[in-house]
Amino acid sequence: MKRKEKIEIERPKIRRSWDRNPATRVHEPTKVYNRKKGKTVVFKPEEELGLHQPAGGESDSVAMEKRYRYCPYCATPLEEKFSDDRHRWACPDCDFVWYNNPVPACGGVILKEGKVLLVKRKYEPRKGGWTLPAGFMENDESPEDCTKRELEEETGLKVEVKDLFGVYEAGDDPRTKVVLILHNVEVVGGELKPGDDASDIGFFSHQKLPANIAFKAHRRALSKLFGRPV
Amino acid sequence: MKRKEKIEIERPKIRRSWDRNPATRVHEPTKVYNRKKGKTVVFKPEEELGLHQPAGGESDSVAMEKRYRYCPYCATPLEEKFSDDRHRWACPDCDFVWYNNPVPACGGVILKEGKVLLVKRKYEPRKGGWTLPAGFMENDESPEDCTKRELEEETGLKVEVKDLFGVYEAGDDPRTKVVLILHNVEVVGGELKPGDDASDIGFFSHQKLPANIAFKAHRRALSKLFGRPV
């Protein structure tokens, strides 16, 4: 499944004027007594909402989605609310809370004579970059079914899932935060050809891997596969 | 992280009158020529949207969420659209598409003398049911960090993640479709006590497991752990 890119790769400015109801805006850090820690913990709204610009240092996260502004069930403007240990955007009229959870994607690892099957991205984001064949999981399928579907769509190969290869995560996909679930798979049919979202396809040894691996989660998986940094 | 229950455990009726714009309603199955299959495929909207009531037979899916009705970015009423091989609800004014992806949850497996650590749910859904300690993954954490956080919140124990135990999925959580990522963990500190969302906690052997395991994904994980059906 191809997912439309929802946002540009840029960090949003914090614009509190978006909120329609000034009474509900959180201007001050929230102080909460944490029983376990035995002390009062100060939450700064920008940090808790993941909207702050890091002062410096390393960060691979670009999945700074523009936030939900309206309730998707009743169209009421969302308001900041302290819920489940965090500031979140929630509907004041119904019980909707925007949890903004990561999204699972599934894919498969096919090895042939020490070479791994990769596909070249046909569309943005990271058009022209290479990844393991994988895609976002639909609501009505299991991780294994998702892997089988994505492999057939992207590589033309029919596969069976053997076992779990690993779970990887990195924040460098601009569409959303992704959790990548990878399976070891066995080819049982089909014909190798780039399909759907792929513009090219090929088997690569560690020495000849493309330089432009599209996402860090895939780079980490390939590092584990070859037992050395990729 | 505790997630508010958004819906009752009941299958929604298909009420097309919800749509404001009659011109955009899909009354007829969509026919699409599938290049790979070399034939025309008929999509029935209800099935594609996951809103249909199965005619009969087995189904453990109750995660029939009421659908998004408005664009969360611009409040425009959503319209049915054929996108990425499926009927989806999409915004006619901006590029938002409601993909309704599953949500990842992470947790840990702690074994002591052949007994597994379970927690009793303090809140709905499935209040009083038992599960492995686990919870929904936040946007700003890795699966491993989520497991560590949830273990400390629910059991009071500080843990280190050793390796991946498995990934499980079942459609019987009424809040949303969940993908459960479980790690083998090692206790490195803390004090065992039911915290946060738990009303009780305990170690159980296979013979003395509670009858009311709250969710099928956890039941499947326990079956794998003990090597026999749970």
CSV table of N, CA and C in Angstrom, one decimal, chain B residues 47-151:
chain,number,residue,atom,x,y,z
B,47,GLU,N,-17.4,-4.5,2.0
B,47,GLU,CA,-16.3,-5.4,2.3
B,47,GLU,C,-15.0,-4.6,2.3
B,48,GLU,N,-14.8,-3.8,1.4
B,48,GLU,CA,-13.5,-3.1,1.3
B,48,GLU,C,-13.3,-2.2,2.5
B,49,LEU,N,-14.4,-1.6,2.9
B,49,LEU,CA,-14.3,-0.7,4.1
B,49,LEU,C,-14.3,-1.4,5.4
B,50,GLY,N,-14.4,-2.7,5.3
B,50,GLY,CA,-14.4,-3.5,6.6
B,50,GLY,C,-15.7,-3.3,7.4
B,51,LEU,N,-16.7,-2.8,6.8
B,51,LEU,CA,-18.0,-2.5,7.6
B,51,LEU,C,-19.0,-3.6,7.4
B,52,HIS,N,-18.7,-4.6,6.6
B,52,HIS,CA,-19.8,-5.6,6.4
B,52,HIS,C,-19.9,-6.6,7.5
B,53,GLN,N,-21.1,-7.0,7.7
B,53,GLN,CA,-21.3,-8.1,8.7
B,53,GLN,C,-21.1,-9.4,8.0
B,54,PRO,N,-20.1,-10.2,8.6
B,54,PRO,CA,-19.9,-11.5,7.9
B,54,PRO,C,-21.2,-12.3,7.9
B,55,ALA,N,-21.4,-13.0,6.8
B,55,ALA,CA,-22.6,-13.8,6.6
B,55,ALA,C,-22.7,-14.9,7.6
B,56,GLY,N,-21.6,-15.4,8.1
B,56,GLY,CA,-21.6,-16.5,9.1
B,56,GLY,C,-20.1,-16.9,9.3
B,57,GLY,N,-20.0,-18.0,10.0
B,57,GLY,CA,-18.6,-18.6,10.2
B,57,GLY,C,-17.8,-17.9,11.2
B,58,GLU,N,-16.6,-18.2,11.3
B,58,GLU,CA,-15.7,-17.7,12.3
B,58,GLU,C,-15.2,-16.3,12.1
B,59,SER,N,-15.2,-15.5,13.0
B,59,SER,CA,-14.6,-14.2,13.0
B,59,SER,C,-14.3,-13.7,14.4
B,60,ASP,N,-13.1,-13.3,14.7
B,60,ASP,CA,-12.8,-12.9,16.0
B,60,ASP,C,-12.6,-11.3,16.0
B,61,SER,N,-13.0,-10.7,14.9
B,61,SER,CA,-12.8,-9.3,14.8
B,61,SER,C,-14.0,-8.5,15.4
B,62,VAL,N,-13.7,-7.7,16.4
B,62,VAL,CA,-14.8,-6.8,16.9
B,62,VAL,C,-14.3,-5.4,16.8
B,63,ALA,N,-13.1,-5.2,16.2
B,63,ALA,CA,-12.5,-3.8,16.1
B,63,ALA,C,-13.2,-3.1,15.0
B,64,MET,N,-14.5,-3.0,15.0
B,64,MET,CA,-15.2,-2.3,14.0
B,64,MET,C,-15.4,-0.9,14.4
B,65,GLU,N,-14.4,-0.1,14.3
B,65,GLU,CA,-14.4,1.3,14.7
B,65,GLU,C,-15.5,2.0,13.9
B,66,LYS,N,-16.1,2.9,14.7
B,66,LYS,CA,-16.9,3.9,13.9
B,66,LYS,C,-15.9,4.7,13.1
B,67,ARG,N,-16.3,5.0,11.9
B,67,ARG,CA,-15.4,5.6,10.9
B,67,ARG,C,-15.2,7.1,11.2
B,68,TYR,N,-14.0,7.6,10.7
B,68,TYR,CA,-13.8,9.0,10.7
B,68,TYR,C,-14.9,9.6,9.7
B,69,ARG,N,-15.5,10.7,10.1
B,69,ARG,CA,-16.4,11.4,9.3
B,69,ARG,C,-16.0,12.7,8.7
B,70,TYR,N,-15.0,13.3,9.4
B,70,TYR,CA,-14.5,14.7,9.0
B,70,TYR,C,-13.0,14.6,8.9
B,71,CYS,N,-12.5,15.5,8.0
B,71,CYS,CA,-11.0,15.6,7.9
B,71,CYS,C,-10.5,16.2,9.2
B,72,PRO,N,-9.5,15.5,9.9
B,72,PRO,CA,-9.0,16.1,11.1
B,72,PRO,C,-8.1,17.3,10.9
B,73,TYR,N,-7.8,17.6,9.6
B,73,TYR,CA,-6.9,18.7,9.3
B,73,TYR,C,-7.8,20.0,8.9
B,74,CYS,N,-8.9,19.7,8.2
B,74,CYS,CA,-9.6,20.9,7.7
B,74,CYS,C,-11.1,20.8,8.0
B,75,ALA,N,-11.6,19.7,8.7
B,75,ALA,CA,-13.0,19.5,9.1
B,75,ALA,C,-14.0,19.3,7.9
B,76,THR,N,-13.5,19.1,6.7
B,76,THR,CA,-14.3,18.8,5.6
B,76,THR,C,-14.9,17.4,5.7
B,77,PRO,N,-16.2,17.2,5.4
B,77,PRO,CA,-16.7,15.8,5.5
B,77,PRO,C,-16.0,14.9,4.5
B,78,LEU,N,-15.6,13.8,5.0
B,78,LEU,CA,-14.9,12.8,4.2
B,78,LEU,C,-15.8,12.2,3.1
B,79,GLU,N,-15.2,11.8,2.0
B,79,GLU,CA,-15.9,11.1,1.0
B,79,GLU,C,-15.3,9.8,0.6
B,80,GLU,N,-16.1,8.8,0.1
B,80,GLU,CA,-15.5,7.6,-0.3
B,80,GLU,C,-14.7,7.8,-1.5
B,81,LYS,N,-13.5,7.1,-1.5
B,81,LYS,CA,-12.6,7.2,-2.6
B,81,LYS,C,-11.9,5.9,-2.8
B,82,PHE,N,-11.7,5.6,-4.1
B,82,PHE,CA,-10.9,4.3,-4.4
B,82,PHE,C,-9.4,4.7,-4.4
B,83,SER,N,-8.7,4.2,-3.5
B,83,SER,CA,-7.3,4.6,-3.4
B,83,SER,C,-6.4,3.5,-2.8
B,84,ASP,N,-5.3,3.2,-3.5
B,84,ASP,CA,-4.4,2.1,-3.0
B,84,ASP,C,-5.2,0.8,-3.0
B,85,ASP,N,-5.9,0.5,-4.0
B,85,ASP,CA,-6.6,-0.8,-4.1
B,85,ASP,C,-7.8,-1.0,-3.2
B,86,ARG,N,-8.2,0.1,-2.6
B,86,ARG,CA,-9.3,-0.1,-1.7
B,86,ARG,C,-10.2,1.1,-1.6
B,87,HIS,N,-11.4,0.9,-1.2
B,87,HIS,CA,-12.3,2.1,-0.9
B,87,HIS,C,-11.8,2.6,0.5
B,88,ARG,N,-11.6,3.9,0.5
B,88,ARG,CA,-11.2,4.5,1.8
B,88,ARG,C,-12.0,5.8,1.9
B,89,TRP,N,-12.0,6.4,3.1
B,89,TRP,CA,-12.6,7.7,3.3
B,89,TRP,C,-11.5,8.7,3.2
B,90,ALA,N,-11.7,9.7,2.4
B,90,ALA,CA,-10.7,10.7,2.1
B,90,ALA,C,-11.3,12.1,2.0
B,91,CYS,N,-10.4,13.1,2.2
B,91,CYS,CA,-10.9,14.5,2.2
B,91,CYS,C,-10.9,15.0,0.8
B,92,PRO,N,-12.0,15.6,0.3
B,92,PRO,CA,-12.0,16.1,-1.0
B,92,PRO,C,-11.3,17.5,-1.1
B,93,ASP,N,-10.9,18.1,0.0
B,93,ASP,CA,-10.3,19.4,0.0
B,93,ASP,C,-8.8,19.4,0.2
B,94,CYS,N,-8.3,18.4,1.0
B,94,CYS,CA,-6.9,18.4,1.2
B,94,CYS,C,-6.5,16.9,0.8
B,95,ASP,N,-5.3,16.5,1.2
B,95,ASP,CA,-4.8,15.2,0.7
B,95,ASP,C,-5.0,14.1,1.8
B,96,PHE,N,-5.8,14.4,2.9
B,96,PHE,CA,-5.9,13.4,3.9
B,96,PHE,C,-6.7,12.2,3.5
B,97,VAL,N,-6.1,11.0,3.8
B,97,VAL,CA,-6.8,9.7,3.6
B,97,VAL,C,-6.8,9.0,4.9
B,98,TRP,N,-8.0,8.5,5.3
B,98,TRP,CA,-8.1,7.7,6.5
B,98,TRP,C,-7.7,6.3,6.2
B,99,TYR,N,-6.4,5.9,6.6
B,99,TYR,CA,-5.9,4.6,6.3
B,99,TYR,C,-6.4,3.6,7.4
B,100,ASN,N,-6.7,4.1,8.6
B,100,ASN,CA,-7.2,3.2,9.6
B,100,ASN,C,-6.2,2.1,9.9
B,101,ASN,N,-4.9,2.4,10.0
B,101,ASN,CA,-3.9,1.3,10.2
B,101,ASN,C,-4.1,0.7,11.6
B,102,PRO,N,-3.6,-0.5,11.8
B,102,PRO,CA,-3.5,-1.1,13.1
B,102,PRO,C,-2.6,-0.2,14.0
B,103,VAL,N,-2.6,-0.4,15.3
B,103,VAL,CA,-1.8,0.3,16.2
B,103,VAL,C,-0.9,-0.6,17.0
B,104,PRO,N,0.4,-0.3,17.0
B,104,PRO,CA,1.3,-1.2,17.7
B,104,PRO,C,1.3,-1.0,19.2
B,105,ALA,N,1.3,-2.1,19.9
B,105,ALA,CA,1.5,-2.1,21.4
B,105,ALA,C,2.7,-3.0,21.7
B,106,CYS,N,3.4,-2.7,22.8
B,106,CYS,CA,4.6,-3.5,23.1
B,106,CYS,C,4.5,-3.9,24.6
B,107,GLY,N,5.1,-5.0,24.9
B,107,GLY,CA,5.1,-5.6,26.2
B,107,GLY,C,6.2,-6.6,26.4
B,108,GLY,N,6.3,-7.2,27.6
B,108,GLY,CA,7.4,-8.0,28.0
B,108,GLY,C,6.9,-9.3,28.6
B,109,VAL,N,7.8,-10.4,28.3
B,109,VAL,CA,7.6,-11.7,28.9
B,109,VAL,C,8.6,-11.9,30.0
B,110,ILE,N,8.1,-12.1,31.3
B,110,ILE,CA,9.0,-12.4,32.4
B,110,ILE,C,8.6,-13.8,32.9
B,111,LEU,N,9.6,-14.7,32.8
B,111,LEU,CA,9.4,-16.0,33.3
B,111,LEU,C,10.2,-16.2,34.6
B,112,LYS,N,9.6,-16.9,35.6
B,112,LYS,CA,10.3,-17.2,36.9
B,112,LYS,C,9.9,-18.6,37.3
B,113,GLU,N,10.8,-19.5,37.3
B,113,GLU,CA,10.6,-20.9,37.6
B,113,GLU,C,9.4,-21.5,36.8
B,114,GLY,N,9.3,-21.2,35.5
B,114,GLY,CA,8.3,-21.7,34.7
B,114,GLY,C,7.0,-21.0,34.8
B,115,LYS,N,6.9,-19.9,35.6
B,115,LYS,CA,5.7,-19.2,35.7
B,115,LYS,C,5.8,-17.8,35.0
B,116,VAL,N,4.7,-17.4,34.4
B,116,VAL,CA,4.8,-16.1,33.6
B,116,VAL,C,4.1,-15.0,34.4
B,117,LEU,N,4.6,-13.8,34.3
B,117,LEU,CA,4.0,-12.6,35.0
B,117,LEU,C,2.8,-12.1,34.2
B,118,LEU,N,1.7,-12.0,34.8
B,118,LEU,CA,0.5,-11.4,34.2
B,118,LEU,C,-0.1,-10.3,35.1
B,119,VAL,N,-0.8,-9.4,34.4
B,119,VAL,CA,-1.4,-8.3,35.2
B,119,VAL,C,-2.9,-8.4,34.9
B,120,LYS,N,-3.7,-7.9,35.9
B,120,LYS,CA,-5.2,-8.0,35.8
B,120,LYS,C,-5.6,-6.6,35.4
B,121,ARG,N,-6.5,-6.5,34.4
B,121,ARG,CA,-6.9,-5.2,33.9
B,121,ARG,C,-7.8,-4.4,34.9
B,122,LYS,N,-7.5,-3.2,35.1
B,122,LYS,CA,-8.2,-2.4,36.1
B,122,LYS,C,-9.4,-1.7,35.4
B,123,TYR,N,-9.2,-1.4,34.1
B,123,TYR,CA,-10.2,-0.6,33.4
B,123,TYR,C,-10.8,-1.4,32.2
B,124,GLU,N,-11.9,-0.9,31.7
B,124,GLU,CA,-12.5,-1.5,30.5
B,124,GLU,C,-11.6,-1.1,29.3
B,125,PRO,N,-11.5,-1.8,28.2
B,125,PRO,CA,-12.3,-3.0,28.0
B,125,PRO,C,-11.7,-4.2,28.6
B,126,ARG,N,-12.5,-5.2,28.9
B,126,ARG,CA,-12.1,-6.5,29.5
B,126,ARG,C,-11.5,-6.3,30.9
B,127,LYS,N,-12.2,-5.4,31.6
B,127,LYS,CA,-11.8,-5.1,33.0
B,127,LYS,C,-11.9,-6.5,33.8
B,128,GLY,N,-10.8,-6.8,34.5
B,128,GLY,CA,-10.8,-8.0,35.3
B,128,GLY,C,-10.1,-9.2,34.5
B,129,GLY,N,-9.9,-8.9,33.2
B,129,GLY,CA,-9.2,-10.0,32.4
B,129,GLY,C,-7.7,-9.8,32.6
B,130,TRP,N,-7.0,-10.9,32.3
B,130,TRP,CA,-5.5,-10.9,32.6
B,130,TRP,C,-4.8,-10.8,31.2
B,131,THR,N,-3.6,-10.1,31.2
B,131,THR,CA,-2.8,-10.0,30.1
B,131,THR,C,-1.3,-10.0,30.5
B,132,LEU,N,-0.5,-10.2,29.5
B,132,LEU,CA,0.9,-9.9,29.7
B,132,LEU,C,1.0,-8.4,29.9
B,133,PRO,N,2.0,-7.9,30.7
B,133,PRO,CA,2.1,-6.4,30.8
B,133,PRO,C,2.5,-5.8,29.4
B,134,ALA,N,1.7,-4.9,29.0
B,134,ALA,CA,1.9,-4.3,27.6
B,134,ALA,C,1.0,-3.0,27.5
B,135,GLY,N,1.4,-2.2,26.5
B,135,GLY,CA,0.5,-1.0,26.3
B,135,GLY,C,0.9,-0.4,24.9
B,136,PHE,N,0.0,0.6,24.6
B,136,PHE,CA,0.2,1.2,23.2
B,136,PHE,C,1.5,2.0,23.1
B,137,MET,N,2.0,1.9,22.0
B,137,MET,CA,3.3,2.6,21.7
B,137,MET,C,3.1,4.1,21.4
B,138,GLU,N,3.9,4.9,22.0
B,138,GLU,CA,3.8,6.4,21.8
B,138,GLU,C,4.6,6.7,20.5
B,139,ASN,N,4.4,7.9,20.0
B,139,ASN,CA,5.0,8.4,18.8
B,139,ASN,C,6.5,8.6,18.9
B,140,ASP,N,6.9,8.9,20.2
B,140,ASP,CA,8.3,9.3,20.3
B,140,ASP,C,9.2,8.3,21.0
B,141,GLU,N,8.8,7.0,20.9
B,141,GLU,CA,9.6,6.0,21.6
B,141,GLU,C,9.8,4.8,20.6
B,142,SER,N,10.8,4.0,20.9
B,142,SER,CA,11.1,2.8,20.2
B,142,SER,C,10.2,1.7,20.8
B,143,PRO,N,10.1,0.5,20.1
B,143,PRO,CA,9.4,-0.6,20.7
B,143,PRO,C,10.0,-1.0,22.0
B,144,GLU,N,11.4,-1.0,22.1
B,144,GLU,CA,12.1,-1.4,23.3
B,144,GLU,C,11.8,-0.5,24.4
B,145,ASP,N,11.8,0.8,24.2
B,145,ASP,CA,11.5,1.8,25.2
B,145,ASP,C,10.1,1.7,25.7
B,146,CYS,N,9.2,1.4,24.7
B,146,CYS,CA,7.8,1.2,25.1
B,146,CYS,C,7.6,0.1,26.1
B,147,THR,N,8.3,-1.0,25.8
B,147,THR,CA,8.2,-2.2,26.6
B,147,THR,C,8.7,-1.9,28.0
B,148,LYS,N,9.9,-1.2,28.1
B,148,LYS,CA,10.5,-0.8,29.4
B,148,LYS,C,9.5,0.1,30.2
B,149,ARG,N,8.9,1.1,29.5
B,149,ARG,CA,8.0,2.0,30.2
B,149,ARG,C,6.8,1.3,30.7
B,150,GLU,N,6.2,0.4,29.8
B,150,GLU,CA,4.9,-0.2,30.2
B,150,GLU,C,5.2,-1.2,31.4
B,151,LEU,N,6.3,-1.9,31.3
B,151,LEU,CA,6.6,-2.8,32.4
B,151,LEU,C,6.7,-2.1,33.7
